[in-house]
JSON list of C-alpha atoms in Angstrom, two decimals:
[
{"chain": "L", "resi": 1, "resn": "UNK", "atom": "CA", "xyz": [22.71, 40.06, -13.04]},
{"chain": "L", "resi": 2, "resn": "UNK", "atom": "CA", "xyz": [23.73, 37.95, -16.12]},
{"chain": "L", "resi": 3, "resn": "UNK", "atom": "CA", "xyz": [20.73, 35.92, -17.26]},
{"chain": "L", "resi": 4, "resn": "UNK", "atom": "CA", "xyz": [20.76, 32.11, -17.98]},
{"chain": "L", "resi": 5, "resn": "UNK", "atom": "CA", "xyz": [18.00, 32.40, -20.44]},
{"chain": "L", "resi": 6, "resn": "UNK", "atom": "CA", "xyz": [20.23, 34.29, -22.89]},
{"chain": "L", "resi": 7, "resn": "UNK", "atom": "CA", "xyz": [21.92, 31.03, -23.68]},
{"chain": "L", "resi": 8, "resn": "UNK", "atom": "CA", "xyz": [18.77, 28.92, -24.53]},
{"chain": "L", "resi": 9, "resn": "UNK", "atom": "CA", "xyz": [16.12, 28.66, -27.22]},
{"chain": "L", "resi": 10, "resn": "UNK", "atom": "CA", "xyz": [12.35, 28.72, -26.69]},
{"chain": "L", "resi": 11, "resn": "UNK", "atom": "CA", "xyz": [9.81, 25.88, -27.07]},
{"chain": "L", "resi": 12, "resn": "UNK", "atom": "CA", "xyz": [6.18, 25.07, -25.72]},
{"chain": "L", "resi": 13, "resn": "UNK", "atom": "CA", "xyz": [5.48, 23.23, -22.50]},
{"chain": "L", "resi": 14, "resn": "UNK", "atom": "CA", "xyz": [4.73, 19.48, -22.35]},
{"chain": "L", "resi": 15, "resn": "UNK", "atom": "CA", "xyz": [2.23, 18.82, -19.67]},
{"chain": "L", "resi": 16, "resn": "UNK", "atom": "CA", "xyz": [2.86, 15.90, -17.25]},
{"chain": "L", "resi": 17, "resn": "UNK", "atom": "CA", "xyz": [0.60, 12.83, -17.31]},
{"chain": "L", "resi": 18, "resn": "UNK", "atom": "CA", "xyz": [-0.86, 10.89, -14.52]},
{"chain": "L", "resi": 19, "resn": "UNK", "atom": "CA", "xyz": [1.00, 7.33, -13.85]},
{"chain": "L", "resi": 20, "resn": "UNK", "atom": "CA", "xyz": [-0.28, 4.48, -16.17]},
{"chain": "L", "resi": 21, "resn": "UNK", "atom": "CA", "xyz": [-0.86, 1.08, -14.40]},
{"chain": "L", "resi": 22, "resn": "UNK", "atom": "CA", "xyz": [0.50, -2.00, -16.13]},
{"chain": "L", "resi": 23, "resn": "UNK", "atom": "CA", "xyz": [-1.15, -4.90, -14.16]},
{"chain": "L", "resi": 24, "resn": "UNK", "atom": "CA", "xyz": [-0.77, -8.40, -15.15]},
{"chain": "L", "resi": 25, "resn": "UNK", "atom": "CA", "xyz": [-1.76, -11.73, -13.49]},
{"chain": "L", "resi": 26, "resn": "UNK", "atom": "CA", "xyz": [-4.34, -14.67, -13.63]},
{"chain": "L", "resi": 27, "resn": "UNK", "atom": "CA", "xyz": [-8.00, -14.21, -13.79]},
{"chain": "L", "resi": 28, "resn": "UNK", "atom": "CA", "xyz": [-8.87, -17.46, -12.18]},
{"chain": "L", "resi": 29, "resn": "UNK", "atom": "CA", "xyz": [-7.65, -20.70, -10.56]},
{"chain": "L", "resi": 30, "resn": "UNK", "atom": "CA", "xyz": [-8.39, -23.63, -8.28]},
{"chain": "L", "resi": 31, "resn": "UNK", "atom": "CA", "xyz": [-7.88, -23.91, -4.44]},
{"chain": "L", "resi": 32, "resn": "UNK", "atom": "CA", "xyz": [-4.20, -24.21, -3.57]},
{"chain": "L", "resi": 33, "resn": "UNK", "atom": "CA", "xyz": [-2.97, -22.16, -6.63]},
{"chain": "L", "resi": 34, "resn": "UNK", "atom": "CA", "xyz": [-0.36, -19.29, -5.94]},
{"chain": "L", "resi": 35, "resn": "UNK", "atom": "CA", "xyz": [-1.91, -16.35, -7.59]},
{"chain": "L", "resi": 36, "resn": "UNK", "atom": "CA", "xyz": [0.28, -13.23, -7.97]},
{"chain": "L", "resi": 37, "resn": "UNK", "atom": "CA", "xyz": [-0.83, -9.98, -9.58]},
{"chain": "L", "resi": 38, "resn": "UNK", "atom": "CA", "xyz": [2.25, -7.91, -10.80]},
{"chain": "L", "resi": 39, "resn": "UNK", "atom": "CA", "xyz": [2.20, -4.23, -11.33]},
{"chain": "L", "resi": 40, "resn": "UNK", "atom": "CA", "xyz": [5.96, -3.79, -11.15]},
{"chain": "L", "resi": 41, "resn": "UNK", "atom": "CA", "xyz": [5.95, -2.41, -14.95]},
{"chain": "L", "resi": 42, "resn": "UNK", "atom": "CA", "xyz": [4.14, 0.66, -13.72]},
{"chain": "L", "resi": 43, "resn": "UNK", "atom": "CA", "xyz": [5.96, 3.76, -12.97]},
{"chain": "L", "resi": 44, "resn": "UNK", "atom": "CA", "xyz": [4.76, 4.99, -9.65]},
{"chain": "L", "resi": 45, "resn": "UNK", "atom": "CA", "xyz": [5.94, 6.24, -6.23]},
{"chain": "L", "resi": 46, "resn": "UNK", "atom": "CA", "xyz": [3.18, 4.50, -4.14]},
{"chain": "L", "resi": 47, "resn": "UNK", "atom": "CA", "xyz": [1.18, 1.35, -4.49]},
{"chain": "L", "resi": 48, "resn": "UNK", "atom": "CA", "xyz": [-1.89, 0.52, -2.58]},
{"chain": "L", "resi": 49, "resn": "UNK", "atom": "CA", "xyz": [-4.08, -2.72, -2.80]},
{"chain": "L", "resi": 50, "resn": "UNK", "atom": "CA", "xyz": [-7.53, -3.88, -1.59]},
{"chain": "L", "resi": 51, "resn": "UNK", "atom": "CA", "xyz": [-9.96, -6.71, -2.19]},
{"chain": "L", "resi": 52, "resn": "UNK", "atom": "CA", "xyz": [-13.49, -7.58, -1.88]},
{"chain": "L", "resi": 53, "resn": "UNK", "atom": "CA", "xyz": [-15.04, -9.68, -0.36]},
{"chain": "L", "resi": 54, "resn": "UNK", "atom": "CA", "xyz": [-12.50, -10.46, 2.50]},
{"chain": "L", "resi": 55, "resn": "UNK", "atom": "CA", "xyz": [-12.43, -13.99, 3.91]},
{"chain": "L", "resi": 56, "resn": "UNK", "atom": "CA", "xyz": [-15.22, -14.46, 6.76]},
{"chain": "L", "resi": 57, "resn": "UNK", "atom": "CA", "xyz": [-12.71, -16.11, 9.27]},
{"chain": "L", "resi": 58, "resn": "UNK", "atom": "CA", "xyz": [-10.07, -13.47, 9.42]},
{"chain": "L", "resi": 59, "resn": "UNK", "atom": "CA", "xyz": [-7.46, -14.93, 7.12]},
{"chain": "L", "resi": 60, "resn": "UNK", "atom": "CA", "xyz": [-5.60, -12.53, 4.84]},
{"chain": "L", "resi": 61, "resn": "UNK", "atom": "CA", "xyz": [-7.09, -12.22, 1.31]},
{"chain": "L", "resi": 62, "resn": "UNK", "atom": "CA", "xyz": [-4.24, -10.32, -0.26]},
{"chain": "L", "resi": 63, "resn": "UNK", "atom": "CA", "xyz": [-0.71, -9.85, 0.69]},
{"chain": "L", "resi": 64, "resn": "UNK", "atom": "CA", "xyz": [1.46, -7.04, -0.93]},
{"chain": "L", "resi": 65, "resn": "UNK", "atom": "CA", "xyz": [4.94, -8.13, -2.10]},
{"chain": "L", "resi": 66, "resn": "UNK", "atom": "CA", "xyz": [8.15, -6.40, -3.08]},
{"chain": "L", "resi": 67, "resn": "UNK", "atom": "CA", "xyz": [7.33, -3.05, -1.83]},
{"chain": "L", "resi": 68, "resn": "UNK", "atom": "CA", "xyz": [3.82, -3.16, -2.92]},
{"chain": "L", "resi": 69, "resn": "UNK", "atom": "CA", "xyz": [4.57, -3.61, -6.72]},
{"chain": "L", "resi": 70, "resn": "UNK", "atom": "CA", "xyz": [3.06, -7.19, -6.60]},
{"chain": "L", "resi": 71, "resn": "UNK", "atom": "CA", "xyz": [0.23, -8.76, -4.68]},
{"chain": "L", "resi": 72, "resn": "UNK", "atom": "CA", "xyz": [-0.36, -12.38, -3.49]},
{"chain": "L", "resi": 73, "resn": "UNK", "atom": "CA", "xyz": [-4.16, -13.16, -3.71]},
{"chain": "L", "resi": 74, "resn": "UNK", "atom": "CA", "xyz": [-5.98, -16.12, -1.92]},
{"chain": "L", "resi": 75, "resn": "UNK", "atom": "CA", "xyz": [-6.88, -19.16, -3.60]},
{"chain": "L", "resi": 76, "resn": "UNK", "atom": "CA", "xyz": [-10.01, -19.93, -1.51]},
{"chain": "L", "resi": 77, "resn": "UNK", "atom": "CA", "xyz": [-13.09, -20.59, -3.78]},
{"chain": "L", "resi": 78, "resn": "UNK", "atom": "CA", "xyz": [-14.93, -17.49, -4.72]},
{"chain": "L", "resi": 79, "resn": "UNK", "atom": "CA", "xyz": [-15.00, -14.47, -6.82]},
{"chain": "L", "resi": 80, "resn": "UNK", "atom": "CA", "xyz": [-12.81, -11.58, -5.86]},
{"chain": "L", "resi": 81, "resn": "UNK", "atom": "CA", "xyz": [-12.31, -7.85, -7.12]},
{"chain": "L", "resi": 82, "resn": "UNK", "atom": "CA", "xyz": [-8.84, -6.73, -6.51]},
{"chain": "L", "resi": 83, "resn": "UNK", "atom": "CA", "xyz": [-8.24, -3.01, -6.60]},
{"chain": "L", "resi": 84, "resn": "UNK", "atom": "CA", "xyz": [-4.89, -1.23, -7.14]},
{"chain": "L", "resi": 85, "resn": "UNK", "atom": "CA", "xyz": [-4.27, 2.35, -7.03]},
{"chain": "L", "resi": 86, "resn": "UNK", "atom": "CA", "xyz": [-0.94, 3.98, -7.92]},
{"chain": "L", "resi": 87, "resn": "UNK", "atom": "CA", "xyz": [0.40, 7.56, -7.59]},
{"chain": "L", "resi": 88, "resn": "UNK", "atom": "CA", "xyz": [3.15, 9.85, -8.48]},
{"chain": "L", "resi": 89, "resn": "UNK", "atom": "CA", "xyz": [3.41, 13.57, -7.87]},
{"chain": "L", "resi": 90, "resn": "UNK", "atom": "CA", "xyz": [1.54, 14.04, -11.30]},
{"chain": "L", "resi": 91, "resn": "UNK", "atom": "CA", "xyz": [-1.51, 12.21, -10.06]},
{"chain": "L", "resi": 92, "resn": "UNK", "atom": "CA", "xyz": [-3.41, 9.04, -9.17]},
{"chain": "L", "resi": 93, "resn": "UNK", "atom": "CA", "xyz": [-4.59, 6.04, -11.31]},
{"chain": "L", "resi": 94, "resn": "UNK", "atom": "CA", "xyz": [-6.62, 3.10, -10.21]},
{"chain": "L", "resi": 95, "resn": "UNK", "atom": "CA", "xyz": [-7.65, -0.51, -11.85]},
{"chain": "L", "resi": 96, "resn": "UNK", "atom": "CA", "xyz": [-9.80, -3.23, -10.95]},
{"chain": "L", "resi": 97, "resn": "UNK", "atom": "CA", "xyz": [-8.87, -6.94, -11.61]},
{"chain": "L", "resi": 98, "resn": "UNK", "atom": "CA", "xyz": [-11.33, -9.85, -11.08]},
{"chain": "L", "resi": 99, "resn": "UNK", "atom": "CA", "xyz": [-10.12, -13.39, -10.04]},
{"chain": "L", "resi": 100, "resn": "UNK", "atom": "CA", "xyz": [-12.50, -16.48, -9.71]},
{"chain": "L", "resi": 101, "resn": "UNK", "atom": "CA", "xyz": [-11.42, -19.49, -7.73]},
{"chain": "L", "resi": 102, "resn": "UNK", "atom": "CA", "xyz": [-13.46, -22.61, -8.70]},
{"chain": "L", "resi": 103, "resn": "UNK", "atom": "CA", "xyz": [-14.39, -25.09, -5.88]},
{"chain": "L", "resi": 104, "resn": "UNK", "atom": "CA", "xyz": [-17.16, -27.59, -4.99]},
{"chain": "L", "resi": 105, "resn": "UNK", "atom": "CA", "xyz": [-19.24, -27.24, -1.88]},
{"chain": "L", "resi": 106, "resn": "UNK", "atom": "CA", "xyz": [-16.55, -25.55, 0.11]},
{"chain": "L", "resi": 107, "resn": "UNK", "atom": "CA", "xyz": [-17.53, -24.26, 3.52]},
{"chain": "L", "resi": 108, "resn": "UNK", "atom": "CA", "xyz": [-14.87, -21.62, 3.18]},
{"chain": "L", "resi": 109, "resn": "UNK", "atom": "CA", "xyz": [-16.50, -19.83, 0.16]},
{"chain": "L", "resi": 110, "resn": "UNK", "atom": "CA", "xyz": [-16.56, -16.09, 1.04]},
{"chain": "L", "resi": 111, "resn": "UNK", "atom": "CA", "xyz": [-19.82, -14.33, 1.00]},
{"chain": "L", "resi": 112, "resn": "UNK", "atom": "CA", "xyz": [-20.33, -11.23, -1.05]},
{"chain": "L", "resi": 113, "resn": "UNK", "atom": "CA", "xyz": [-20.19, -8.06, 0.90]},
{"chain": "L", "resi": 114, "resn": "UNK", "atom": "CA", "xyz": [-20.27, -4.36, 0.27]},
{"chain": "L", "resi": 115, "resn": "UNK", "atom": "CA", "xyz": [-17.78, -2.97, -2.33]},
{"chain": "L", "resi": 116, "resn": "UNK", "atom": "CA", "xyz": [-15.25, -0.87, -0.68]},
{"chain": "L", "resi": 117, "resn": "UNK", "atom": "CA", "xyz": [-13.85, 2.35, -1.82]},
{"chain": "L", "resi": 118, "resn": "UNK", "atom": "CA", "xyz": [-10.44, 1.72, -3.64]},
{"chain": "L", "resi": 119, "resn": "UNK", "atom": "CA", "xyz": [-7.55, 2.85, -1.33]},
{"chain": "L", "resi": 120, "resn": "UNK", "atom": "CA", "xyz": [-6.08, 6.28, -1.55]},
{"chain": "L", "resi": 121, "resn": "UNK", "atom": "CA", "xyz": [-2.25, 6.31, -1.80]},
{"chain": "L", "resi": 122, "resn": "UNK", "atom": "CA", "xyz": [-0.49, 8.58, 0.54]},
{"chain": "L", "resi": 123, "resn": "UNK", "atom": "CA", "xyz": [0.57, 11.98, -1.21]},
{"chain": "L", "resi": 124, "resn": "UNK", "atom": "CA", "xyz": [4.33, 12.61, -1.31]},
{"chain": "L", "resi": 125, "resn": "UNK", "atom": "CA", "xyz": [5.76, 14.70, 1.49]},
{"chain": "L", "resi": 126, "resn": "UNK", "atom": "CA", "xyz": [5.81, 18.41, 1.00]},
{"chain": "L", "resi": 127, "resn": "UNK", "atom": "CA", "xyz": [9.07, 20.02, -0.15]},
{"chain": "L", "resi": 128, "resn": "UNK", "atom": "CA", "xyz": [10.93, 22.01, 2.52]},
{"chain": "L", "resi": 129, "resn": "UNK", "atom": "CA", "xyz": [10.47, 25.73, 2.35]},
{"chain": "L", "resi": 130, "resn": "UNK", "atom": "CA", "xyz": [14.22, 26.70, 2.67]},
{"chain": "L", "resi": 131, "resn": "UNK", "atom": "CA", "xyz": [15.56, 30.27, 2.72]},
{"chain": "L", "resi": 132, "resn": "UNK", "atom": "CA", "xyz": [14.29, 31.20, -0.81]},
{"chain": "L", "resi": 133, "resn": "UNK", "atom": "CA", "xyz": [11.50, 28.75, -1.27]},
{"chain": "L", "resi": 134, "resn": "UNK", "atom": "CA", "xyz": [13.01, 27.73, -4.54]},
{"chain": "L", "resi": 135, "resn": "UNK", "atom": "CA", "xyz": [12.55, 23.86, -4.12]},
{"chain": "L", "resi": 136, "resn": "UNK", "atom": "CA", "xyz": [8.86, 24.08, -4.68]},
{"chain": "L", "resi": 137, "resn": "UNK", "atom": "CA", "xyz": [9.43, 26.37, -7.66]},
{"chain": "L", "resi": 138, "resn": "UNK", "atom": "CA", "xyz": [11.93, 24.21, -9.21]},
{"chain": "L", "resi": 139, "resn": "UNK", "atom": "CA", "xyz": [9.88, 21.15, -8.81]},
{"chain": "L", "resi": 140, "resn": "UNK", "atom": "CA", "xyz": [6.71, 22.87, -10.39]},
{"chain": "L", "resi": 141, "resn": "UNK", "atom": "CA", "xyz": [8.68, 24.18, -13.24]},
{"chain": "L", "resi": 142, "resn": "UNK", "atom": "CA", "xyz": [10.39, 20.73, -13.88]},
{"chain": "L", "resi": 143, "resn": "UNK", "atom": "CA", "xyz": [7.25, 18.53, -13.69]},
{"chain": "L", "resi": 144, "resn": "UNK", "atom": "CA", "xyz": [5.76, 20.51, -16.50]},
{"chain": "L", "resi": 145, "resn": "UNK", "atom": "CA", "xyz": [8.45, 19.19, -18.85]},
{"chain": "L", "resi": 146, "resn": "UNK", "atom": "CA", "xyz": [7.88, 15.50, -17.92]},
{"chain": "L", "resi": 147, "resn": "UNK", "atom": "CA", "xyz": [11.55, 14.71, -18.33]},
{"chain": "L", "resi": 148, "resn": "UNK", "atom": "CA", "xyz": [12.78, 12.74, -15.23]},
{"chain": "L", "resi": 149, "resn": "UNK", "atom": "CA", "xyz": [16.20, 11.94, -16.65]},
{"chain": "L", "resi": 150, "resn": "UNK", "atom": "CA", "xyz": [16.83, 15.55, -17.50]},
{"chain": "L", "resi": 151, "resn": "UNK", "atom": "CA", "xyz": [15.68, 16.58, -14.11]},
{"chain": "L", "resi": 152, "resn": "UNK", "atom": "CA", "xyz": [18.07, 14.33, -12.39]},
{"chain": "L", "resi": 153, "resn": "UNK", "atom": "CA", "xyz": [20.91, 15.38, -14.68]},
{"chain": "L", "resi": 154, "resn": "UNK", "atom": "CA", "xyz": [20.06, 19.23, -14.11]},
{"chain": "L", "resi": 155, "resn": "UNK", "atom": "CA", "xyz": [19.87, 18.50, -10.26]},
{"chain": "L", "resi": 156, "resn": "UNK", "atom": "CA", "xyz": [23.39, 17.03, -10.39]},
{"chain": "L", "resi": 157, "resn": "UNK", "atom": "CA", "xyz": [24.50, 20.02, -12.19]},
{"chain": "L", "resi": 158, "resn": "UNK", "atom": "CA", "xyz": [23.19, 22.65, -9.79]},
{"chain": "L", "resi": 159, "resn": "UNK", "atom": "CA", "xyz": [24.62, 20.35, -6.89]},
{"chain": "L", "resi": 160, "resn": "UNK", "atom": "CA", "xyz": [27.90, 20.34, -8.35]},
{"chain": "L", "resi": 161, "resn": "UNK", "atom": "CA", "xyz": [28.26, 24.01, -9.06]},
{"chain": "L", "resi": 162, "resn": "UNK", "atom": "CA", "xyz": [26.65, 24.86, -5.54]},
{"chain": "L", "resi": 163, "resn": "UNK", "atom": "CA", "xyz": [29.10, 22.63, -3.77]},
{"chain": "L", "resi": 164, "resn": "UNK", "atom": "CA", "xyz": [31.87, 24.39, -5.66]},
{"chain": "L", "resi": 165, "resn": "UNK", "atom": "CA", "xyz": [30.72, 27.67, -4.69]},
{"chain": "L", "resi": 166, "resn": "UNK", "atom": "CA", "xyz": [30.21, 26.79, -0.96]},
{"chain": "L", "resi": 167, "resn": "UNK", "atom": "CA", "xyz": [33.77, 25.52, -0.99]},
{"chain": "L", "resi": 168, "resn": "UNK", "atom": "CA", "xyz": [35.06, 28.83, -2.31]},
{"chain": "L", "resi": 169, "resn": "UNK", "atom": "CA", "xyz": [35.70, 27.64, -5.82]},
{"chain": "L", "resi": 170, "resn": "UNK", "atom": "CA", "xyz": [34.78, 30.79, -7.58]},
{"chain": "L", "resi": 171, "resn": "UNK", "atom": "CA", "xyz": [36.24, 34.25, -7.51]},
{"chain": "L", "resi": 172, "resn": "UNK", "atom": "CA", "xyz": [32.84, 35.99, -8.10]},
{"chain": "L", "resi": 173, "resn": "UNK", "atom": "CA", "xyz": [29.19, 35.43, -8.87]},
{"chain": "L", "resi": 174, "resn": "UNK", "atom": "CA", "xyz": [29.74, 36.04, -12.58]},
{"chain": "L", "resi": 175, "resn": "UNK", "atom": "CA", "xyz": [32.07, 33.19, -12.78]},
{"chain": "L", "resi": 176, "resn": "UNK", "atom": "CA", "xyz": [29.70, 30.98, -10.74]},
{"chain": "L", "resi": 177, "resn": "UNK", "atom": "CA", "xyz": [26.85, 31.79, -13.22]},
{"chain": "L", "resi": 178, "resn": "UNK", "atom": "CA", "xyz": [29.10, 30.97, -16.16]},
{"chain": "L", "resi": 179, "resn": "UNK", "atom": "CA", "xyz": [29.92, 27.58, -14.73]},
{"chain": "L", "resi": 180, "resn": "UNK", "atom": "CA", "xyz": [26.29, 27.04, -13.91]},
{"chain": "L", "resi": 181, "resn": "UNK", "atom": "CA", "xyz": [25.28, 27.80, -17.49]},
{"chain": "L", "resi": 182, "resn": "UNK", "atom": "CA", "xyz": [27.76, 25.28, -18.90]},
{"chain": "L", "resi": 183, "resn": "UNK", "atom": "CA", "xyz": [26.83, 22.74, -16.52]},
{"chain": "L", "resi": 184, "resn": "UNK", "atom": "CA", "xyz": [23.05, 23.21, -17.39]},
{"chain": "L", "resi": 185, "resn": "UNK", "atom": "CA", "xyz": [23.72, 23.05, -21.18]},
{"chain": "L", "resi": 186, "resn": "UNK", "atom": "CA", "xyz": [25.33, 19.70, -20.78]},
{"chain": "L", "resi": 187, "resn": "UNK", "atom": "CA", "xyz": [22.71, 18.39, -18.43]},
{"chain": "L", "resi": 188, "resn": "UNK", "atom": "CA", "xyz": [19.43, 18.93, -20.50]},
{"chain": "L", "resi": 189, "resn": "UNK", "atom": "CA", "xyz": [17.98, 19.81, -23.93]},
{"chain": "L", "resi": 190, "resn": "UNK", "atom": "CA", "xyz": [17.99, 23.55, -23.64]},
{"chain": "L", "resi": 191, "resn": "UNK", "atom": "CA", "xyz": [15.26, 23.80, -26.26]},
{"chain": "L", "resi": 192, "resn": "UNK", "atom": "CA", "xyz": [12.91, 21.70, -24.22]},
{"chain": "L", "resi": 193, "resn": "UNK", "atom": "CA", "xyz": [13.67, 23.26, -20.87]},
{"chain": "L", "resi": 194, "resn": "UNK", "atom": "CA", "xyz": [13.92, 26.95, -21.81]},
{"chain": "L", "resi": 195, "resn": "UNK", "atom": "CA", "xyz": [10.36, 28.19, -21.36]},
{"chain": "L", "resi": 196, "resn": "UNK", "atom": "CA", "xyz": [9.14, 25.89, -18.71]},
{"chain": "L", "resi": 197, "resn": "UNK", "atom": "CA", "xyz": [12.13, 26.00, -16.37]},
{"chain": "L", "resi": 198, "resn": "UNK", "atom": "CA", "xyz": [14.97, 28.51, -17.22]},
{"chain": "L", "resi": 199, "resn": "UNK", "atom": "CA", "xyz": [12.73, 31.48, -18.04]},
{"chain": "L", "resi": 200, "resn": "UNK", "atom": "CA", "xyz": [10.85, 31.42, -14.83]},
{"chain": "L", "resi": 201, "resn": "UNK", "atom": "CA", "xyz": [14.10, 30.51, -13.02]},
{"chain": "L", "resi": 202, "resn": "UNK", "atom": "CA", "xyz": [15.90, 33.49, -14.50]},
{"chain": "L", "resi": 203, "resn": "UNK", "atom": "CA", "xyz": [12.93, 35.85, -13.55]},
{"chain": "L", "resi": 204, "resn": "UNK", "atom": "CA", "xyz": [12.89, 34.58, -9.99]},
{"chain": "L", "resi": 205, "resn": "UNK", "atom": "CA", "xyz": [16.60, 35.06, -9.41]},
{"chain": "L", "resi": 206, "resn": "UNK", "atom": "CA", "xyz": [16.45, 38.54, -10.83]},
{"chain": "L", "resi": 207, "resn": "UNK", "atom": "CA", "xyz": [13.55, 39.30, -8.24]},
{"chain": "L", "resi": 208, "resn": "UNK", "atom": "CA", "xyz": [15.76, 37.84, -5.44]},
{"chain": "L", "resi": 209, "resn": "UNK", "atom": "CA", "xyz": [18.68, 40.05, -6.61]},
{"chain": "L", "resi": 210, "resn": "UNK", "atom": "CA", "xyz": [16.65, 43.15, -6.76]},
{"chain": "L", "resi": 211, "resn": "UNK", "atom": "CA", "xyz": [15.21, 42.70, -3.26]},
{"chain": "L", "resi": 212, "resn": "UNK", "atom": "CA", "xyz": [18.85, 42.32, -1.98]},
{"chain": "L", "resi": 213, "resn": "UNK", "atom": "CA", "xyz": [18.10, 38.67, -0.87]},
{"chain": "L", "resi": 214, "resn": "UNK", "atom": "CA", "xyz": [20.75, 37.07, -3.41]},
{"chain": "L", "resi": 215, "resn": "UNK", "atom": "CA", "xyz": [23.88, 39.12, -3.33]},
{"chain": "L", "resi": 216, "resn": "UNK", "atom": "CA", "xyz": [26.77, 36.70, -2.41]},
{"chain": "L", "resi": 217, "resn": "UNK", "atom": "CA", "xyz": [28.16, 33.61, -3.75]},
{"chain": "L", "resi": 218, "resn": "UNK", "atom": "CA", "xyz": [27.00, 31.83, -0.49]},
{"chain": "L", "resi": 219, "resn": "UNK", "atom": "CA", "xyz": [23.41, 33.13, -1.15]},
{"chain": "L", "resi": 220, "resn": "UNK", "atom": "CA", "xyz": [23.61, 31.47, -4.58]},
{"chain": "L", "resi": 221, "resn": "UNK", "atom": "CA", "xyz": [25.07, 28.25, -3.29]},
{"chain": "L", "resi": 222, "resn": "UNK", "atom": "CA", "xyz": [22.01, 28.07, -0.97]},
{"chain": "L", "resi": 223, "resn": "UNK", "atom": "CA", "xyz": [19.67, 28.74, -3.76]},
{"chain": "L", "resi": 224, "resn": "UNK", "atom": "CA", "xyz": [21.24, 26.15, -5.95]},
{"chain": "L", "resi": 225, "resn": "UNK", "atom": "CA", "xyz": [20.84, 23.55, -3.18]},
{"chain": "L", "resi": 226, "resn": "UNK", "atom": "CA", "xyz": [17.17, 24.29, -3.00]},
{"chain": "L", "resi": 227, "resn": "UNK", "atom": "CA", "xyz": [16.67, 24.10, -6.62]},
{"chain": "L", "resi": 228, "resn": "UNK", "atom": "CA", "xyz": [18.40, 20.78, -6.81]},
{"chain": "L", "resi": 229, "resn": "UNK", "atom": "CA", "xyz": [16.04, 19.37, -4.10]},
{"chain": "L", "resi": 230, "resn": "UNK", "atom": "CA", "xyz": [13.11, 20.31, -6.19]},
{"chain": "L", "resi": 231, "resn": "UNK", "atom": "CA", "xyz": [14.61, 18.79, -9.29]},
{"chain": "L", "resi": 232, "resn": "UNK", "atom": "CA", "xyz": [15.40, 15.58, -7.39]},
{"chain": "L", "resi": 233, "resn": "UNK", "atom": "CA", "xyz": [11.65, 15.21, -6.56]},
{"chain": "L", "resi": 234, "resn": "UNK", "atom": "CA", "xyz": [10.80, 15.87, -10.13]},
{"chain": "L", "resi": 235, "resn": "UNK", "atom": "CA", "xyz": [13.02, 13.10, -11.27]},
{"chain": "L", "resi": 236, "resn": "UNK", "atom": "CA", "xyz": [11.28, 10.43, -9.27]}
]
């Protein structure tokens, strides 16, 4: 089976980093102020907010806005600790932001309470197994590179060639592999992607080929679709 690795150059793997929280907003105010904390500059898939203390009469102390990227905070007198947790497939980051609302002899002053644990964002949904279980492999290889744009471009390349193959657009597997190589070369920096992605990808395809699981164009089209799913997840 013709290898894709023959067309690429070798570099070292770049490890992915946990998300960085970019949180801005006021640290104080007076009753009646509209106080909004803004974390929209963070790069994350999930946002979760909590606050302590809560208001004793059951009124809302915080209200997430715009899909959770921002948060409205009460302006009832008191000192509040607002916790934000964000997550991506690479990890979880958390941050605390203090706000003090100044008021005189206000009966609504919240009383200090126990410090809650910061909320834990929901983990991303697991990738589907598929026939060859290549989606999880492709995701694992791609996230090591930390190149979301490249992952999205490469996903498009595999989707395009896989769709052409499923539609009978190639006369044989060699022609499909050649088209894949050309599309992948145009999609990503081959130096950056060789060792973390294409070398294990080529090794895995060789194993499937030797075991007789990957012998037809339709088999390859299915494998390409699974790889594209994993790359799409890595691009988020």
